[in-house]
Amino acid sequence: MKAAIKTQVVLTPQDDATLRWQSASGAGLGRVEDFAALPESRQAELVFVVPGDKVLLQQVGFAAHERRLLRQTIPFALEEQLLDDVAAQHFALGPIDGQQVPVAVVERQWFADWLQRCQDAGLDIKHAVPETLLLPWEPDCWSLRLQGQRWLVRVDRWRGFALEADSAQLALQILLDDAEQLPQRLLIWIDATPDDNALVAWQAALPEMLRGIAVLQTLPAAVLPLTTSLDFLQGVFARRLPWQRWWTLWRIPLIAAAVAVLVQFVVAGIQHHRLQKENLALRQQVEQIYRSVEPSGAINDAERQLRRKVQGLRGSQGSAVLPTLQRLGGAIKSIDAISIQTLGYSEKSGEVRLNIVAKSFKDVEALRAAIAKTGLDAQLVGSNADGERTRAQLRIIDKH
């Protein structure tokens, strides 16, 4: 599906406070605020038209080495043709053709005031063009638009001017005298078919040379869409992104989104902090449990080290300490005169070290015999007399 082409509305100042707007659907007259109140002001592409009597149109030649500095040099090239100071004018450049460039000049403050007025009313001006260049024109022809006592003249693609009807004959005659090539036709554009008296008056106002080649044309109700490659919105007046309008439209959703993101970050930060504290507490508990099993030695990974010790207690590759302890416990239980002082297990060698206290050495030997009956090998590592009692250390190994 093709995207819909946006309609155009042409805005033309009539005086310092009045604006005329025209579109394919009709026209209106009033203040800038009056047009801004219409839905069309927000739905259409707005084109600001600078009246012909406010614009100086020229085609200026330049040297090849000046091409990069045209925006700086052109104002001084036209200085002698301007009534006011160069700094008070805005210069808009058109497309370069060889070593010539079309230039449109408008009073900077007047133009700035109108753009500001439109902006303050919420209007988004997309283009600003000279009125003269919107007049239909054909090669080797001149175009003349009659608007009561105001005439608009276009003599080629980039030149034209506005004049009063009283001075039209003299101005057109001077234009003919200075022309390098005379026009083949004069296209006279009017808004509606004039009566005979008006037609006679217009013919009489023309230089005699132009009367014979004049062709009357009816101007369409709206010459839209407007197309011209010379736009005043350049340089200091170049269009910029409408941040203020976008901010007005999206301010509340953006603030809400920012608050939501901020809340999410705060909640995530609180959860992260809480989880860190819980993790630290768990690690401390694991280390405490490990120390209860292994009071000394370095702790690198308490959980892994505990798992290895449990695995060692359960037995590895056919050996198992728990069954050994069960058999050993039964043998010790059978000898009443024996008490255990310490019991240790070496995972590496798979042996149990047993320190005992007996009433006599005979009881130690009786324990060894009881252990042997369970299938374990009990070796006497050492013994000594402690008063009436005997202390001994046994090494128990599972022979299987």
CSV table of C-alpha atoms in Angstrom, one decimal:
chain,number,residue,atom,x,y,z
A,1,MET,CA,0.0,0.0,0.0
A,2,LYS,CA,1.4,3.4,-1.0
A,3,ALA,CA,1.8,6.0,1.7
A,4,ALA,CA,-0.7,8.9,1.5
A,5,ILE,CA,0.8,12.1,0.1
A,6,LYS,CA,0.4,14.9,2.5
A,7,THR,CA,-1.7,17.9,1.3
A,8,GLN,CA,-0.1,21.4,1.1
A,9,VAL,CA,-1.4,24.6,2.5
A,10,VAL,CA,0.1,27.9,1.2
A,11,LEU,CA,0.5,30.7,3.7
A,12,THR,CA,1.0,34.2,2.3
A,13,PRO,CA,1.3,37.3,4.4
A,14,GLN,CA,-1.1,40.1,3.3
A,15,ASP,CA,0.2,42.8,5.7
A,16,ASP,CA,2.0,42.8,9.0
A,17,ALA,CA,-0.8,41.0,10.8
A,18,THR,CA,-2.9,39.2,8.2
A,19,LEU,CA,-2.3,35.8,6.7
A,20,ARG,CA,-4.0,34.2,3.7
A,21,TRP,CA,-4.1,30.5,3.5
A,22,GLN,CA,-4.9,28.4,0.5
A,23,SER,CA,-5.2,24.7,-0.2
A,24,ALA,CA,-6.8,22.5,-2.8
A,25,SER,CA,-10.0,22.5,-0.7
A,26,GLY,CA,-10.3,26.3,-0.4
A,27,ALA,CA,-8.8,29.5,1.0
A,28,GLY,CA,-9.1,31.8,4.1
A,29,LEU,CA,-8.0,35.0,5.5
A,30,GLY,CA,-7.2,36.0,9.1
A,31,ARG,CA,-4.6,36.0,11.9
A,32,VAL,CA,-1.9,33.3,12.3
A,33,GLU,CA,-3.8,32.1,15.4
A,34,ASP,CA,-7.0,31.7,13.4
A,35,PHE,CA,-5.3,29.3,11.0
A,36,ALA,CA,-3.5,27.5,13.8
A,37,ALA,CA,-6.9,26.7,15.3
A,38,LEU,CA,-7.9,24.7,12.2
A,39,PRO,CA,-7.3,20.9,12.0
A,40,GLU,CA,-5.7,21.5,8.6
A,41,SER,CA,-2.8,23.4,10.2
A,42,ARG,CA,-1.6,20.2,11.9
A,43,GLN,CA,-2.5,17.7,9.1
A,44,ALA,CA,-1.0,19.4,6.0
A,45,GLU,CA,2.4,20.4,4.8
A,46,LEU,CA,2.8,24.2,5.4
A,47,VAL,CA,4.5,26.3,2.8
A,48,PHE,CA,5.2,29.9,3.6
A,49,VAL,CA,5.2,32.2,0.6
A,50,VAL,CA,7.3,35.4,0.7
A,51,PRO,CA,5.5,38.1,-1.3
A,52,GLY,CA,7.2,39.2,-4.5
A,53,ASP,CA,7.6,42.8,-3.3
A,54,LYS,CA,9.6,41.6,-0.4
A,55,VAL,CA,12.1,39.6,-2.5
A,56,LEU,CA,15.0,40.4,-4.7
A,57,LEU,CA,15.7,37.7,-7.2
A,58,GLN,CA,19.1,37.6,-9.1
A,59,GLN,CA,21.3,35.1,-10.9
A,60,VAL,CA,24.9,35.8,-9.8
A,61,GLY,CA,28.1,34.6,-11.6
A,62,PHE,CA,31.1,33.5,-9.7
A,63,ALA,CA,34.7,32.3,-10.2
A,64,ALA,CA,35.5,28.7,-9.8
A,65,HIS,CA,37.7,29.3,-6.8
A,66,GLU,CA,34.7,31.0,-5.0
A,67,ARG,CA,32.4,28.0,-5.1
A,68,ARG,CA,33.1,26.8,-1.6
A,69,LEU,CA,32.6,30.3,-0.1
A,70,LEU,CA,29.5,31.4,-2.0
A,71,ARG,CA,27.5,31.9,1.1
A,72,GLN,CA,30.1,34.4,2.3
A,73,THR,CA,30.8,36.2,-1.0
A,74,ILE,CA,27.4,36.4,-2.6
A,75,PRO,CA,26.1,39.1,-0.2
A,76,PHE,CA,28.9,41.4,-1.1
A,77,ALA,CA,28.4,40.7,-4.8
A,78,LEU,CA,24.9,42.1,-4.5
A,79,GLU,CA,25.7,44.9,-2.1
A,80,GLU,CA,25.3,47.7,-4.7
A,81,GLN,CA,21.8,46.5,-5.7
A,82,LEU,CA,20.5,46.6,-2.1
A,83,LEU,CA,19.0,49.6,-0.4
A,84,ASP,CA,19.7,48.4,3.1
A,85,ASP,CA,22.8,47.0,4.8
A,86,VAL,CA,24.0,43.5,3.7
A,87,ALA,CA,23.9,42.4,7.4
A,88,ALA,CA,20.1,43.2,7.5
A,89,GLN,CA,19.3,40.8,4.7
A,90,HIS,CA,18.9,37.0,4.4
A,91,PHE,CA,20.4,35.4,1.3
A,92,ALA,CA,19.0,32.0,0.0
A,93,LEU,CA,20.9,30.2,-2.7
A,94,GLY,CA,19.4,27.9,-5.3
A,95,PRO,CA,21.0,25.1,-7.3
A,96,ILE,CA,24.3,26.0,-8.9
A,97,ASP,CA,24.4,25.9,-12.7
A,98,GLY,CA,27.9,26.0,-14.0
A,99,GLN,CA,29.4,29.2,-12.6
A,100,GLN,CA,26.1,30.8,-11.9
A,101,VAL,CA,23.8,30.6,-8.8
A,102,PRO,CA,20.3,31.9,-8.3
A,103,VAL,CA,19.9,34.0,-5.2
A,104,ALA,CA,16.8,35.3,-3.3
A,105,VAL,CA,17.1,38.1,-0.8
A,106,VAL,CA,14.6,39.1,1.9
A,107,GLU,CA,14.8,41.4,4.9
A,108,ARG,CA,16.1,39.3,7.7
A,109,GLN,CA,14.1,40.8,10.5
A,110,TRP,CA,10.8,40.7,8.6
A,111,PHE,CA,11.3,37.1,7.7
A,112,ALA,CA,12.4,36.1,11.3
A,113,ASP,CA,9.3,37.9,12.8
A,114,TRP,CA,6.9,35.9,10.6
A,115,LEU,CA,8.6,32.6,11.3
A,116,GLN,CA,8.6,33.3,15.0
A,117,ARG,CA,4.9,34.2,14.8
A,118,CYS,CA,4.1,30.9,13.1
A,119,GLN,CA,6.2,28.9,15.6
A,120,ASP,CA,4.6,30.6,18.6
A,121,ALA,CA,1.2,29.6,17.1
A,122,GLY,CA,2.4,25.9,16.8
A,123,LEU,CA,2.8,25.9,13.0
A,124,ASP,CA,5.5,23.8,11.5
A,125,ILE,CA,6.7,25.5,8.4
A,126,LYS,CA,8.3,23.0,6.0
A,127,HIS,CA,9.2,25.4,3.2
A,128,ALA,CA,9.5,29.1,2.6
A,129,VAL,CA,9.6,30.1,-1.1
A,130,PRO,CA,9.5,33.3,-3.2
A,131,GLU,CA,6.1,34.1,-4.6
A,132,THR,CA,7.5,35.0,-8.0
A,133,LEU,CA,8.9,31.6,-8.6
A,134,LEU,CA,5.5,30.0,-8.1
A,135,LEU,CA,4.2,31.8,-11.2
A,136,PRO,CA,3.9,29.3,-14.1
A,137,TRP,CA,6.6,29.9,-16.6
A,138,GLU,CA,7.8,28.4,-20.0
A,139,PRO,CA,11.2,28.8,-21.8
A,140,ASP,CA,11.4,31.9,-24.1
A,141,CYS,CA,8.2,33.3,-22.5
A,142,TRP,CA,7.5,35.9,-19.9
A,143,SER,CA,4.8,35.3,-17.3
A,144,LEU,CA,2.6,38.1,-15.9
A,145,ARG,CA,0.0,37.7,-13.1
A,146,LEU,CA,-2.6,40.4,-12.7
A,147,GLN,CA,-3.8,40.9,-9.2
A,148,GLY,CA,-5.7,44.2,-9.3
A,149,GLN,CA,-3.2,47.0,-8.8
A,150,ARG,CA,-0.4,44.5,-8.1
A,151,TRP,CA,1.4,42.8,-10.9
A,152,LEU,CA,3.8,39.8,-10.6
A,153,VAL,CA,6.4,39.3,-13.4
A,154,ARG,CA,8.6,36.3,-14.1
A,155,VAL,CA,11.1,36.6,-16.9
A,156,ASP,CA,13.0,33.3,-16.7
A,157,ARG,CA,13.5,30.4,-14.3
A,158,TRP,CA,15.2,32.4,-11.5
A,159,ARG,CA,14.3,36.1,-12.1
A,160,GLY,CA,11.2,38.0,-11.5
A,161,PHE,CA,9.7,40.9,-9.4
A,162,ALA,CA,6.5,42.5,-8.3
A,163,LEU,CA,5.3,46.0,-9.3
A,164,GLU,CA,2.4,48.4,-9.1
A,165,ALA,CA,0.1,48.6,-12.1
A,166,ASP,CA,0.8,52.4,-12.5
A,167,SER,CA,4.5,51.8,-13.1
A,168,ALA,CA,4.1,48.5,-15.0
A,169,GLN,CA,4.4,50.0,-18.5
A,170,LEU,CA,7.7,51.8,-17.8
A,171,ALA,CA,9.2,48.9,-15.8
A,172,LEU,CA,8.3,46.4,-18.6
A,173,GLN,CA,9.7,48.7,-21.3
A,174,ILE,CA,13.0,49.0,-19.4
A,175,LEU,CA,13.1,45.2,-19.0
A,176,LEU,CA,12.6,44.9,-22.8
A,177,ASP,CA,15.4,47.4,-23.5
A,178,ASP,CA,17.8,45.5,-21.3
A,179,ALA,CA,16.8,42.0,-22.5
A,180,GLU,CA,19.4,40.0,-24.5
A,181,GLN,CA,16.6,38.0,-26.1
A,182,LEU,CA,13.0,39.1,-26.5
A,183,PRO,CA,10.2,36.8,-25.4
A,184,GLN,CA,8.2,34.9,-28.0
A,185,ARG,CA,5.1,35.1,-25.9
A,186,LEU,CA,3.8,37.0,-22.8
A,187,LEU,CA,1.6,34.7,-20.7
A,188,ILE,CA,-0.9,36.8,-18.8
A,189,TRP,CA,-2.3,34.8,-15.8
A,190,ILE,CA,-5.6,35.9,-14.2
A,191,ASP,CA,-7.7,34.4,-11.5
A,192,ALA,CA,-11.0,34.7,-13.5
A,193,THR,CA,-12.2,35.8,-16.9
A,194,PRO,CA,-12.1,39.7,-16.9
A,195,ASP,CA,-14.8,41.9,-18.4
A,196,ASP,CA,-14.0,43.8,-21.6
A,197,ASN,CA,-13.2,47.1,-19.9
A,198,ALA,CA,-10.6,45.4,-17.6
A,199,LEU,CA,-9.1,43.6,-20.6
A,200,VAL,CA,-8.7,46.9,-22.5
A,201,ALA,CA,-7.1,48.6,-19.5
A,202,TRP,CA,-4.6,45.8,-19.1
A,203,GLN,CA,-3.7,45.8,-22.8
A,204,ALA,CA,-3.2,49.6,-22.6
A,205,ALA,CA,-0.8,49.2,-19.6
A,206,LEU,CA,1.5,47.0,-21.6
A,207,PRO,CA,4.4,48.2,-23.8
A,208,GLU,CA,3.4,48.1,-27.4
A,209,MET,CA,5.9,45.4,-28.2
A,210,LEU,CA,4.3,43.0,-25.7
A,211,ARG,CA,0.7,43.6,-26.8
A,212,GLY,CA,0.9,41.5,-29.9
A,213,ILE,CA,2.4,38.5,-28.2
A,214,ALA,CA,0.2,38.5,-25.1
A,215,VAL,CA,-1.8,35.3,-24.4
A,216,LEU,CA,-4.4,35.3,-21.7
A,217,GLN,CA,-4.3,32.3,-19.3
A,218,THR,CA,-6.6,31.4,-16.4
A,219,LEU,CA,-4.7,30.5,-13.3
A,220,PRO,CA,-5.9,27.3,-11.5
A,221,ALA,CA,-7.7,27.8,-8.2
A,222,ALA,CA,-4.7,26.3,-6.4
A,223,VAL,CA,-1.3,25.7,-8.0
A,224,LEU,CA,-0.4,22.7,-5.8
A,225,PRO,CA,1.8,21.0,-4.9
A,226,LEU,CA,4.3,23.8,-5.0
A,227,THR,CA,7.7,22.8,-6.3
A,228,THR,CA,10.8,25.1,-6.3
A,229,SER,CA,14.4,24.3,-5.4
A,230,LEU,CA,15.0,27.7,-3.9
A,231,ASP,CA,14.0,27.7,-0.3
A,232,PHE,CA,14.5,30.5,2.3
A,233,LEU,CA,14.8,27.9,5.1
A,234,GLN,CA,18.6,27.7,4.9
A,235,GLY,CA,21.6,29.1,6.8
A,236,VAL,CA,20.5,30.6,10.1
A,237,PHE,CA,16.9,29.7,9.2
A,238,ALA,CA,17.5,26.1,8.3
A,239,ARG,CA,14.9,23.7,9.7
A,240,ARG,CA,15.8,22.0,12.9
A,241,LEU,CA,14.1,19.1,14.6
A,242,PRO,CA,11.0,20.3,16.4
A,243,TRP,CA,12.2,19.2,19.9
A,244,GLN,CA,9.8,21.6,21.7
A,245,ARG,CA,6.7,20.3,19.9
A,246,TRP,CA,7.8,16.7,20.3
A,247,TRP,CA,8.5,17.3,24.0
A,248,THR,CA,5.0,18.8,24.4
A,249,LEU,CA,3.4,15.7,22.8
A,250,TRP,CA,5.5,13.0,24.5
A,251,ARG,CA,6.4,14.6,27.8
A,252,ILE,CA,4.0,12.7,30.0
A,253,PRO,CA,4.6,9.2,28.4
A,254,LEU,CA,8.4,9.8,28.5
A,255,ILE,CA,8.3,10.9,32.2
A,256,ALA,CA,6.2,7.9,33.0
A,257,ALA,CA,8.5,5.6,31.2
A,258,ALA,CA,11.6,7.1,32.9
A,259,VAL,CA,9.9,6.7,36.3
A,260,ALA,CA,9.1,3.1,35.6
A,261,VAL,CA,12.7,2.4,34.5
A,262,LEU,CA,14.0,4.2,37.6
A,263,VAL,CA,11.7,2.2,39.9
A,264,GLN,CA,12.8,-1.0,38.2
A,265,PHE,CA,16.5,-0.2,38.7
A,266,VAL,CA,15.9,0.7,42.4
A,267,VAL,CA,13.9,-2.6,43.0
A,268,ALA,CA,16.6,-4.6,41.2
A,269,GLY,CA,19.3,-2.9,43.2
A,270,ILE,CA,17.5,-3.6,46.5
A,271,GLN,CA,17.0,-7.3,45.5
A,272,HIS,CA,20.7,-7.6,44.4
A,273,HIS,CA,21.8,-6.1,47.8
A,274,ARG,CA,19.5,-8.5,49.7
A,275,LEU,CA,20.7,-11.5,47.7
A,276,GLN,CA,24.3,-10.5,48.3
A,277,LYS,CA,23.7,-10.4,52.1
A,278,GLU,CA,21.9,-13.8,52.0
A,279,ASN,CA,24.8,-15.3,49.9
A,280,LEU,CA,27.3,-13.9,52.4
A,281,ALA,CA,25.3,-15.4,55.3
A,282,LEU,CA,25.1,-18.8,53.6
A,283,ARG,CA,28.9,-18.8,52.9
A,284,GLN,CA,29.6,-18.0,56.5
A,285,GLN,CA,27.3,-20.9,57.6
A,286,VAL,CA,29.0,-23.3,55.2
A,287,GLU,CA,32.4,-22.2,56.6
A,288,GLN,CA,31.2,-22.7,60.1
A,289,ILE,CA,30.0,-26.2,59.3
A,290,TYR,CA,33.3,-26.9,57.6
A,291,ARG,CA,35.3,-25.7,60.6
A,292,SER,CA,33.2,-27.9,62.9
A,293,VAL,CA,34.5,-30.9,60.8
A,294,GLU,CA,38.0,-29.6,59.9
A,295,PRO,CA,39.1,-27.1,62.5
A,296,SER,CA,42.4,-26.3,60.7
A,297,GLY,CA,43.6,-25.9,57.2
A,298,ALA,CA,42.9,-23.5,54.3
A,299,ILE,CA,39.4,-23.0,53.0
A,300,ASN,CA,39.2,-22.5,49.2
A,301,ASP,CA,35.8,-23.9,48.4
A,302,ALA,CA,34.1,-25.0,51.7
A,303,GLU,CA,31.2,-26.7,49.9
A,304,ARG,CA,33.4,-28.7,47.5
A,305,GLN,CA,35.8,-29.6,50.3
A,306,LEU,CA,32.9,-30.9,52.5
A,307,ARG,CA,31.6,-32.9,49.6
A,308,ARG,CA,35.0,-34.5,49.1
A,309,LYS,CA,35.2,-35.5,52.8
A,310,VAL,CA,31.7,-36.9,52.7
A,311,GLN,CA,32.6,-38.9,49.6
A,312,GLY,CA,35.7,-40.1,51.4
A,313,LEU,CA,33.5,-41.3,54.3
A,314,ARG,CA,31.2,-43.1,52.0
A,315,GLY,CA,34.0,-44.8,50.4
A,316,SER,CA,35.7,-44.7,47.0
A,317,GLN,CA,36.6,-47.5,44.6
A,318,GLY,CA,35.4,-50.3,46.8
A,319,SER,CA,36.5,-49.0,50.3
A,320,ALA,CA,34.1,-47.7,52.8
A,321,VAL,CA,34.7,-46.3,56.3
A,322,LEU,CA,31.1,-46.6,57.6
A,323,PRO,CA,31.0,-50.4,57.3
A,324,THR,CA,34.5,-50.5,58.9
A,325,LEU,CA,33.2,-48.3,61.8
A,326,GLN,CA,30.2,-50.5,62.3
A,327,ARG,CA,32.3,-53.7,62.6
A,328,LEU,CA,34.8,-51.9,64.8
A,329,GLY,CA,32.0,-50.6,67.1
A,330,GLY,CA,30.7,-54.2,67.6
A,331,ALA,CA,34.2,-55.4,68.6
A,332,ILE,CA,34.7,-52.5,71.0
A,333,LYS,CA,31.3,-53.1,72.6
A,334,SER,CA,32.2,-56.7,73.3
A,335,ILE,CA,35.1,-55.6,75.7
A,336,ASP,CA,33.7,-53.9,78.8
A,337,ALA,CA,37.1,-52.7,80.1
A,338,ILE,CA,37.9,-50.5,77.0
A,339,SER,CA,37.2,-46.8,76.6
A,340,ILE,CA,37.9,-44.8,73.4
A,341,GLN,CA,39.9,-41.5,73.7
A,342,THR,CA,40.1,-40.5,70.1
A,343,LEU,CA,39.2,-42.0,66.7
A,344,GLY,CA,40.6,-40.7,63.4
A,345,TYR,CA,40.3,-41.7,59.8
A,346,SER,CA,42.7,-41.1,57.0
A,347,GLU,CA,41.0,-41.0,53.6
A,348,LYS,CA,44.3,-41.2,51.8
A,349,SER,CA,45.5,-44.5,53.4
A,350,GLY,CA,42.0,-45.8,54.2
A,351,GLU,CA,43.0,-46.6,57.9
A,352,VAL,CA,41.4,-45.9,61.2
A,353,ARG,CA,43.5,-44.7,64.1
A,354,LEU,CA,42.1,-45.6,67.5
A,355,ASN,CA,43.4,-44.4,70.9
A,356,ILE,CA,42.1,-46.4,73.8
A,357,VAL,CA,42.4,-46.8,77.6
A,358,ALA,CA,42.2,-50.3,79.0
A,359,LYS,CA,42.4,-51.8,82.5
A,360,SER,CA,45.3,-53.9,81.4
A,361,PHE,CA,47.4,-54.9,78.4
A,362,LYS,CA,45.4,-58.2,78.3
A,363,ASP,CA,42.3,-56.2,77.5
A,364,VAL,CA,44.1,-54.5,74.6
A,365,GLU,CA,45.0,-57.8,73.2
A,366,ALA,CA,41.4,-59.0,73.7
A,367,LEU,CA,40.2,-56.1,71.7
A,368,ARG,CA,42.7,-56.9,68.9
A,369,ALA,CA,41.4,-60.4,68.8
A,370,ALA,CA,37.7,-59.2,68.7
A,371,ILE,CA,38.6,-56.8,65.8
A,372,ALA,CA,40.3,-59.6,63.9
A,373,LYS,CA,37.2,-61.7,64.1
A,374,THR,CA,35.3,-59.0,62.2
A,375,GLY,CA,37.8,-59.3,59.3
A,376,LEU,CA,39.7,-56.2,60.1
A,377,ASP,CA,43.4,-56.0,60.7
A,378,ALA,CA,44.3,-54.3,64.0
A,379,GLN,CA,47.9,-53.4,64.5
A,380,LEU,CA,49.3,-52.2,67.8
A,381,VAL,CA,51.2,-49.0,67.1
A,382,GLY,CA,52.2,-48.3,70.6
A,383,SER,CA,51.2,-48.7,74.3
A,384,ASN,CA,52.3,-47.5,77.7
A,385,ALA,CA,51.3,-48.0,81.3
A,386,ASP,CA,49.4,-45.2,83.0
A,387,GLY,CA,49.2,-46.2,86.7
A,388,GLU,CA,46.9,-49.1,86.9
A,389,ARG,CA,45.6,-48.5,83.3
A,390,THR,CA,47.2,-49.1,79.9
A,391,ARG,CA,47.0,-46.6,77.0
A,392,ALA,CA,47.4,-48.0,73.5
A,393,GLN,CA,47.1,-46.8,69.9
A,394,LEU,CA,45.7,-49.2,67.2
A,395,ARG,CA,45.8,-48.9,63.4
A,396,ILE,CA,42.8,-50.7,61.9
A,397,ILE,CA,42.8,-51.6,58.2
A,398,ASP,CA,40.2,-53.4,56.2
A,399,LYS,CA,42.1,-56.3,54.6
A,400,HIS,CA,39.5,-56.7,51.8
